[in-house]
mmCIF file with all atom_site columns, C-alpha atoms in Angstrom:
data_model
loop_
_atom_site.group_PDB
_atom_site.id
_atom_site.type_symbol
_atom_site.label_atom_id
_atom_site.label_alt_id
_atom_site.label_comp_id
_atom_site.label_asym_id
_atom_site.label_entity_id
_atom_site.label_seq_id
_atom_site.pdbx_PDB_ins_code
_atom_site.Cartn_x
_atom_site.Cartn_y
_atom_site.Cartn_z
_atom_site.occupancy
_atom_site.B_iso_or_equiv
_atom_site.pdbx_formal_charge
_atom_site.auth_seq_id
_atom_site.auth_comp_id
_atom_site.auth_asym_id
_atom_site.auth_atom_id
_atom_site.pdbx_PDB_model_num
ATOM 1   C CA . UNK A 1 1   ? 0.000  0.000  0.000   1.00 56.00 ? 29  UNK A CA 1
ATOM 2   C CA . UNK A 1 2   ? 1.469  3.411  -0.751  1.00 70.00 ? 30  UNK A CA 1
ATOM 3   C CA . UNK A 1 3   ? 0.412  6.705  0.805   1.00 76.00 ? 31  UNK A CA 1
ATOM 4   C CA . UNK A 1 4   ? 0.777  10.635 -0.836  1.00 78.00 ? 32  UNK A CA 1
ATOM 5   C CA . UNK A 1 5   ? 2.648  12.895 0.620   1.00 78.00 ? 33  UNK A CA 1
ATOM 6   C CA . UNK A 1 6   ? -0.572 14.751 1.789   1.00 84.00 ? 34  UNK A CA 1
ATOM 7   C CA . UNK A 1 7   ? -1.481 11.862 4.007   1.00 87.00 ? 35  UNK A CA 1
ATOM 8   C CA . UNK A 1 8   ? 2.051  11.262 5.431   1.00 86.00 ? 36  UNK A CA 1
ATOM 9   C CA . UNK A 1 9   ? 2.166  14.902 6.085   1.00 89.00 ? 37  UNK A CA 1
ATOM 10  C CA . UNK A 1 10  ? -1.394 14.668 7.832   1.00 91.00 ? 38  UNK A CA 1
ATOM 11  C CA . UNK A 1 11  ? -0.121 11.520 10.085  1.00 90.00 ? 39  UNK A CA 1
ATOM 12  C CA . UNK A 1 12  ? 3.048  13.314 10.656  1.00 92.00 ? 40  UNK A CA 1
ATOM 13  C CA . UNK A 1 13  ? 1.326  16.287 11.998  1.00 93.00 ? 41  UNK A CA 1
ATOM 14  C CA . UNK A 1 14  ? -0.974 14.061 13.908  1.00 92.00 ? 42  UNK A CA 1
ATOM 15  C CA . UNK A 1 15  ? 1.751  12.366 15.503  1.00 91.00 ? 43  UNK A CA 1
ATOM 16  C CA . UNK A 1 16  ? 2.988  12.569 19.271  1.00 91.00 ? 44  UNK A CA 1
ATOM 17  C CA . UNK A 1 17  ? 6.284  10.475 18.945  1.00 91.00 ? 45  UNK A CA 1
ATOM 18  C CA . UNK A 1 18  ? 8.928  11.242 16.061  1.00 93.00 ? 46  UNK A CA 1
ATOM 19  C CA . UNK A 1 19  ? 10.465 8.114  16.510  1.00 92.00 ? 47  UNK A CA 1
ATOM 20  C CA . UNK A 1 20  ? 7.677  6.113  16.267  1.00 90.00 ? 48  UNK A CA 1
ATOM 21  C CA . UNK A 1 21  ? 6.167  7.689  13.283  1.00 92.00 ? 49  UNK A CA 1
ATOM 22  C CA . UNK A 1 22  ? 9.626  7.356  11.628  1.00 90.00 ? 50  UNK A CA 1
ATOM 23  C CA . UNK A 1 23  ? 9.668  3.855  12.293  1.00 89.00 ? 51  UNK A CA 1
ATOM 24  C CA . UNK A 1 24  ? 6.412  3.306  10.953  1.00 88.00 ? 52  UNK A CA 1
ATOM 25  C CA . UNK A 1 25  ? 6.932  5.131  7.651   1.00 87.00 ? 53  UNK A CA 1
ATOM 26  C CA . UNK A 1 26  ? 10.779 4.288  6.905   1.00 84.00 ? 54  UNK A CA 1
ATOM 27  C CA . UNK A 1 27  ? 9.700  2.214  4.057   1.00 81.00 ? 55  UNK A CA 1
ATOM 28  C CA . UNK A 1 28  ? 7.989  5.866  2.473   1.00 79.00 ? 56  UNK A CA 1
ATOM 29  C CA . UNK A 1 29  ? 10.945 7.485  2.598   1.00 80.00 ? 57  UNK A CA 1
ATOM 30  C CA . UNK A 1 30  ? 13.582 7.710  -0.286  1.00 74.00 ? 58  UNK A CA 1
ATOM 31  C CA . UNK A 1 31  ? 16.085 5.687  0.430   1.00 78.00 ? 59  UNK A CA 1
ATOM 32  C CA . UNK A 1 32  ? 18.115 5.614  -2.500  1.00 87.00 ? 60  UNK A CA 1
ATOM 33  C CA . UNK A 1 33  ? 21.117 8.264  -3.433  1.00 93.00 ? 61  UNK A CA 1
ATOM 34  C CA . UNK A 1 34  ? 20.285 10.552 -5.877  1.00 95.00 ? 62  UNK A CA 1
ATOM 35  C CA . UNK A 1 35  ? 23.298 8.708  -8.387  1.00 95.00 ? 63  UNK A CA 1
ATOM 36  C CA . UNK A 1 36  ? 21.380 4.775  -7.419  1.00 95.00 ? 64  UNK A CA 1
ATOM 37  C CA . UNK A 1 37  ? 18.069 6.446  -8.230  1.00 95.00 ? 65  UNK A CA 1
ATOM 38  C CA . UNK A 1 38  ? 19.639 7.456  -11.727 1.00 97.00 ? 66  UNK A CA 1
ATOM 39  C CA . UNK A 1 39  ? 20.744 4.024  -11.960 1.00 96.00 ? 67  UNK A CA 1
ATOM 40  C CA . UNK A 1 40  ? 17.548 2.400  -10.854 1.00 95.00 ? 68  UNK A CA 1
ATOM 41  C CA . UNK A 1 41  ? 15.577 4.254  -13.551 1.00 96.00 ? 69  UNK A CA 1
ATOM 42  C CA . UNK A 1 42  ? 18.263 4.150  -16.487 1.00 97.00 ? 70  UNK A CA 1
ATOM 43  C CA . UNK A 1 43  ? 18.143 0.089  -16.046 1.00 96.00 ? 71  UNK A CA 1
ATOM 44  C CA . UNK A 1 44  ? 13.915 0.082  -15.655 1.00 96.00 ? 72  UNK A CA 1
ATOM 45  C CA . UNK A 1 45  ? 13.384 1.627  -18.958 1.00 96.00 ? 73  UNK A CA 1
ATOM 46  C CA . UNK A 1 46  ? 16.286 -0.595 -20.741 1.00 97.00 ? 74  UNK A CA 1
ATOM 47  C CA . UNK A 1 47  ? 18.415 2.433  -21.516 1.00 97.00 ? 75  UNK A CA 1
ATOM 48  C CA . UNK A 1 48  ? 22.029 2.934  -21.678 1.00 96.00 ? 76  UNK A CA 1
ATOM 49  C CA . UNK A 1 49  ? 23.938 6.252  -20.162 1.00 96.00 ? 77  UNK A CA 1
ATOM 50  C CA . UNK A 1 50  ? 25.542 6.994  -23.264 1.00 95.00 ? 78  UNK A CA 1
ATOM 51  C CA . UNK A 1 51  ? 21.913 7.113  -24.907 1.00 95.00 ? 79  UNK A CA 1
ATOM 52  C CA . UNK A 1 52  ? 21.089 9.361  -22.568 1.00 96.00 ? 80  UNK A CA 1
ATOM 53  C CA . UNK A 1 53  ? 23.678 11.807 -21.923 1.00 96.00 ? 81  UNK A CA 1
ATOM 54  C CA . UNK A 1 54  ? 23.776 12.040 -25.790 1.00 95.00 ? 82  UNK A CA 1
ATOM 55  C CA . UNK A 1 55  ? 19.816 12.839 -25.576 1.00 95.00 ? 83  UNK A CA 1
ATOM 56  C CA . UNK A 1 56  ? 20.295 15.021 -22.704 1.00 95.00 ? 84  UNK A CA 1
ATOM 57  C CA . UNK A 1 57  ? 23.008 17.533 -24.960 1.00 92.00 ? 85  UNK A CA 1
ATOM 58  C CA . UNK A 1 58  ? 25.622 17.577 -22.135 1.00 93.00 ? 86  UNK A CA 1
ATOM 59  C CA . UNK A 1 59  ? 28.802 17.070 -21.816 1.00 93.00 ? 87  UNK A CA 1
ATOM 60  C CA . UNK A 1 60  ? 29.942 13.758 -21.340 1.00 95.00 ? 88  UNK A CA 1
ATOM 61  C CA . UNK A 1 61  ? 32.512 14.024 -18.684 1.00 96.00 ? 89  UNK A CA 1
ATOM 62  C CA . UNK A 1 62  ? 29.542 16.380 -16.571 1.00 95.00 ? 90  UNK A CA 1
ATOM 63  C CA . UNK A 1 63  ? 27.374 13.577 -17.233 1.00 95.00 ? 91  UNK A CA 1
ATOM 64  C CA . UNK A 1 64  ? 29.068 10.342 -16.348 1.00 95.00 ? 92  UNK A CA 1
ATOM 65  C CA . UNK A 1 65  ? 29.918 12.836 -13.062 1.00 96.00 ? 93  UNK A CA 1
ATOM 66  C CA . UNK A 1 66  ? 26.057 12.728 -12.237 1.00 96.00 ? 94  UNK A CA 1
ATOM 67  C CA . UNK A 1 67  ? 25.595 9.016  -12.525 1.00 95.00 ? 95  UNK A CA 1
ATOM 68  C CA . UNK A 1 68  ? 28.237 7.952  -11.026 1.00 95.00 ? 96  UNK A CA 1
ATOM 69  C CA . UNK A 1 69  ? 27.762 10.615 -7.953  1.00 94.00 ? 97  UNK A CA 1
ATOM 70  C CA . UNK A 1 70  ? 30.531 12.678 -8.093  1.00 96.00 ? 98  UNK A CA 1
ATOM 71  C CA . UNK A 1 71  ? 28.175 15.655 -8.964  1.00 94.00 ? 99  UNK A CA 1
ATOM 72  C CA . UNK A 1 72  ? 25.147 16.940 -7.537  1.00 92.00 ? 100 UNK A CA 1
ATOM 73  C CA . UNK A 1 73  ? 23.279 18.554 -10.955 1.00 95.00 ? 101 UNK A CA 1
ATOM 74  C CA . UNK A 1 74  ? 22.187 21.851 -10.972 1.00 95.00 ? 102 UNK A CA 1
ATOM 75  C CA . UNK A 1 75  ? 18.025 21.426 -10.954 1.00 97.00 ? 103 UNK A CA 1
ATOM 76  C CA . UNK A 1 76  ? 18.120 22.171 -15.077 1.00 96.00 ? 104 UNK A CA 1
ATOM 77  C CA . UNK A 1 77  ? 20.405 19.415 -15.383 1.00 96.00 ? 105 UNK A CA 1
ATOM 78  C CA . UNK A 1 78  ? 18.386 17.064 -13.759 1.00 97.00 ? 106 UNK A CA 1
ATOM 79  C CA . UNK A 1 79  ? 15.663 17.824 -15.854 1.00 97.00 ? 107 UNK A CA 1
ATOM 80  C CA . UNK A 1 80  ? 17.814 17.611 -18.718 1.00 96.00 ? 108 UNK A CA 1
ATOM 81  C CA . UNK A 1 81  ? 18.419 14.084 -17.984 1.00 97.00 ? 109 UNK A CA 1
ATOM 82  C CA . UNK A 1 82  ? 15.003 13.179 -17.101 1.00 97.00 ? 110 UNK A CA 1
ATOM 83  C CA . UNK A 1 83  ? 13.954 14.402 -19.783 1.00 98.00 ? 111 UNK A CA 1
ATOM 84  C CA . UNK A 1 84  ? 16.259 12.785 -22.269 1.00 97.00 ? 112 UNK A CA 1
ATOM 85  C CA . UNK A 1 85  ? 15.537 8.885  -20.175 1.00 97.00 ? 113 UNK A CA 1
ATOM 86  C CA . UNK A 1 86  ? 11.798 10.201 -21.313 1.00 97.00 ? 114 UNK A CA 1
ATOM 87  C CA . UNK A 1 87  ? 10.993 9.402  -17.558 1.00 97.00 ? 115 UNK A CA 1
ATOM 88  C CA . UNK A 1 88  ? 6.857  9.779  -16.840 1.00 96.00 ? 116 UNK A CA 1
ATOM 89  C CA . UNK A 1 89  ? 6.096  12.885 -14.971 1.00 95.00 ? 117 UNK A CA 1
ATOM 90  C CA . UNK A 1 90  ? 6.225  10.919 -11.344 1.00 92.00 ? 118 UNK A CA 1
ATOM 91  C CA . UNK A 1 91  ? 9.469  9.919  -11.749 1.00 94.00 ? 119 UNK A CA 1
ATOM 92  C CA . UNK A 1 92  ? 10.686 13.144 -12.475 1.00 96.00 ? 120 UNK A CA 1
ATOM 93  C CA . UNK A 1 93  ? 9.144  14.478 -9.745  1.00 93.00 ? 121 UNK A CA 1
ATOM 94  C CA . UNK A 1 94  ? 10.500 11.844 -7.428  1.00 91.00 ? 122 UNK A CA 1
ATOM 95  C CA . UNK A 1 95  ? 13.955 13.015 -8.852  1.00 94.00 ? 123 UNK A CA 1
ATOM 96  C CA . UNK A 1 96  ? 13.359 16.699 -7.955  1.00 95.00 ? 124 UNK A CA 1
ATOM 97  C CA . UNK A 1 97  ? 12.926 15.518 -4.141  1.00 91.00 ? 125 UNK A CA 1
ATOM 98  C CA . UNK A 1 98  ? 15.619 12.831 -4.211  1.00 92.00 ? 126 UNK A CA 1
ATOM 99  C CA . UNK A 1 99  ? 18.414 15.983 -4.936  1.00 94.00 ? 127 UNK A CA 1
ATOM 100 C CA . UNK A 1 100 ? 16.578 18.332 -2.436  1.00 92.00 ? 128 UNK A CA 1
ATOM 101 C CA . UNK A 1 101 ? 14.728 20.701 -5.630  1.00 96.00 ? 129 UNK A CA 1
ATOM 102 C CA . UNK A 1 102 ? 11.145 21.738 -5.769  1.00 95.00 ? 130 UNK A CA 1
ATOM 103 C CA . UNK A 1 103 ? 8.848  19.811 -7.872  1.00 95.00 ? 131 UNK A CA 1
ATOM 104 C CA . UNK A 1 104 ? 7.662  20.870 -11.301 1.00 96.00 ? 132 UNK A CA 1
ATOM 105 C CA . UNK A 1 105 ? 5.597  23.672 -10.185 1.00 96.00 ? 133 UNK A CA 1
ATOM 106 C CA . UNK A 1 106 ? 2.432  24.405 -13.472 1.00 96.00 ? 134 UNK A CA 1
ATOM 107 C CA . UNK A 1 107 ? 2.155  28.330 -12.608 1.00 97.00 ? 135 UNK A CA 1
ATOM 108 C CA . UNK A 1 108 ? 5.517  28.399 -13.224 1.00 97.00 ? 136 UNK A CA 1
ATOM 109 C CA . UNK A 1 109 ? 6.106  29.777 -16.816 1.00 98.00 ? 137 UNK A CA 1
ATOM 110 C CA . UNK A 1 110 ? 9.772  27.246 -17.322 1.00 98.00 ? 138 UNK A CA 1
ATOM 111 C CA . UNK A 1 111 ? 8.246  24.754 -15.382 1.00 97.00 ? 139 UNK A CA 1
ATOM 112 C CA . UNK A 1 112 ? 5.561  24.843 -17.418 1.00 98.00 ? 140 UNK A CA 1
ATOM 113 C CA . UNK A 1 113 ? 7.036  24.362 -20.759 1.00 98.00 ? 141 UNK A CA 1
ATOM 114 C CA . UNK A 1 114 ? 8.910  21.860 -18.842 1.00 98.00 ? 142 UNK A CA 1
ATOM 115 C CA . UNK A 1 115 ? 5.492  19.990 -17.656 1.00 97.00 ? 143 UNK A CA 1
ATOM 116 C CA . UNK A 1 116 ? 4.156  20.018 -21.156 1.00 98.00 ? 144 UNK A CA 1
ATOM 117 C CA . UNK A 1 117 ? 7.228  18.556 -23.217 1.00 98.00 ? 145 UNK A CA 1
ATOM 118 C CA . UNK A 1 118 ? 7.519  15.991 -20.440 1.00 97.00 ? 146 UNK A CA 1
ATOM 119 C CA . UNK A 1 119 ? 3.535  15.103 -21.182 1.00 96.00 ? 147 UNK A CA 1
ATOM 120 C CA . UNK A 1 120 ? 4.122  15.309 -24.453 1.00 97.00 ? 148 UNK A CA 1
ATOM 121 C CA . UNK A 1 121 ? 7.557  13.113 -24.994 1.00 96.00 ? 149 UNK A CA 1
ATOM 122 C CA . UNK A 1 122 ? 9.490  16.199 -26.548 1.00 97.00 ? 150 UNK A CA 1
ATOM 123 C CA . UNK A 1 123 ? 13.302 16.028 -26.714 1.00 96.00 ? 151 UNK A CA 1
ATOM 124 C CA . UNK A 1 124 ? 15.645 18.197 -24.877 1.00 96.00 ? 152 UNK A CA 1
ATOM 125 C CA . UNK A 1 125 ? 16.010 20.209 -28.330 1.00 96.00 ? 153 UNK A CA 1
ATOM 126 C CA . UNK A 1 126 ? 12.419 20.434 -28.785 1.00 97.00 ? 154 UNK A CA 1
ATOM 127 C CA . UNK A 1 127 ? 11.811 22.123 -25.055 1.00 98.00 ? 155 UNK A CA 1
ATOM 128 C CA . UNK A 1 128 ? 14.815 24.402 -25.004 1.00 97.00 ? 156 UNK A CA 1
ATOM 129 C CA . UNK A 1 129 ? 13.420 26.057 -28.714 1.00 97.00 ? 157 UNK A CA 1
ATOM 130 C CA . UNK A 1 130 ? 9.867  26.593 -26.776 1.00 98.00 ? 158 UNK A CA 1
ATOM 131 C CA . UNK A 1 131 ? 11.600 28.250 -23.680 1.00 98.00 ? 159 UNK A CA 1
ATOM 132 C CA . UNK A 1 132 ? 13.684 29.835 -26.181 1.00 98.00 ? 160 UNK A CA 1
ATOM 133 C CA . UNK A 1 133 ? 10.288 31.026 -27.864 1.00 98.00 ? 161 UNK A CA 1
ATOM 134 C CA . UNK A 1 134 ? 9.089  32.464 -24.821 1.00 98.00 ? 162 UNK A CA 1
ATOM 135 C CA . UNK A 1 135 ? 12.047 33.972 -23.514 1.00 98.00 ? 163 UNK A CA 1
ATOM 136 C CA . UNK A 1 136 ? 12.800 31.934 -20.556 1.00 98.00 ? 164 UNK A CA 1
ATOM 137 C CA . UNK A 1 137 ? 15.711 30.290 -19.930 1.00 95.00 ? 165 UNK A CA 1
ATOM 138 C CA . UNK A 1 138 ? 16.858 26.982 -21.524 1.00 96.00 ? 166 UNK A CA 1
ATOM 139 C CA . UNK A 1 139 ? 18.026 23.629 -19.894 1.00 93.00 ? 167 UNK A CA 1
ATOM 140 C CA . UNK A 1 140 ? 21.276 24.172 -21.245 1.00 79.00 ? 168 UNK A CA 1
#
């Protein structure tokens, strides 16, 4: 059974122990590094890194830094790669929390654009020329 966030935030405000709480909700919590959660989702969708950092437009040496967790990405570059493993909108979101970033917020005019080519399966290219269009700023 899985719970939202909303109703672990409701028992967590609800609750008169921390510790037990935490011990009853461990398995909600992200457990994984944001480099194994890169990993995790590279080998669930059957891709390879170089497919992806060559989808993603970055430099390679950057790249393999992020995967292997050498780097923390900036939050652009994150969504660079997410959106270049064509992840489904939940899993990007998941990998906004996993590095500490905000979610993919719709009122905001780059997320946004962001939120639509991720709906819509566009490429890296494809997004940065409709930020571009609009006169935000790019993944890049």
């Amino acid at each position: 059974m899985t719970k939202d966030t909303t109703r672990l935030v409701e028992e967590l405000s609800l609750c008169k122990d921390f510790n037990t709480y935490y011990d009853e909700h461990r398995d909600y919590m992200v457990q994984q590094s944001l480099s194994e959660l890169l990993e995790t989702l590279i080998e669930k969708h059957g891709l390879k890194k170089s497919q992806v950092i060559r989808a993603a437009e970055m430099s390679e040496v950057y790249a393999y830094q992020i995967l292997s967790g050498l780097r923390i990405p900036e939050r652009n570059k994150l969504l660079n790669l997410a959106v270049a493993m064509q992840l489904p909108l939940d899993e990007v979101q998941t990998l906004l929390r996993c590095a500490g970033y905000s979610t993919l917020y719709v009122k905001l005019p780059f997320d946004c654009v962001l939120l639509y080519g991720i709906c819509h399966h566009l490429s890296v290219v494809q997004i940065n020329d409709i930020l571009y269009d609009y006169g935000l700023e790019t993944l890049r």
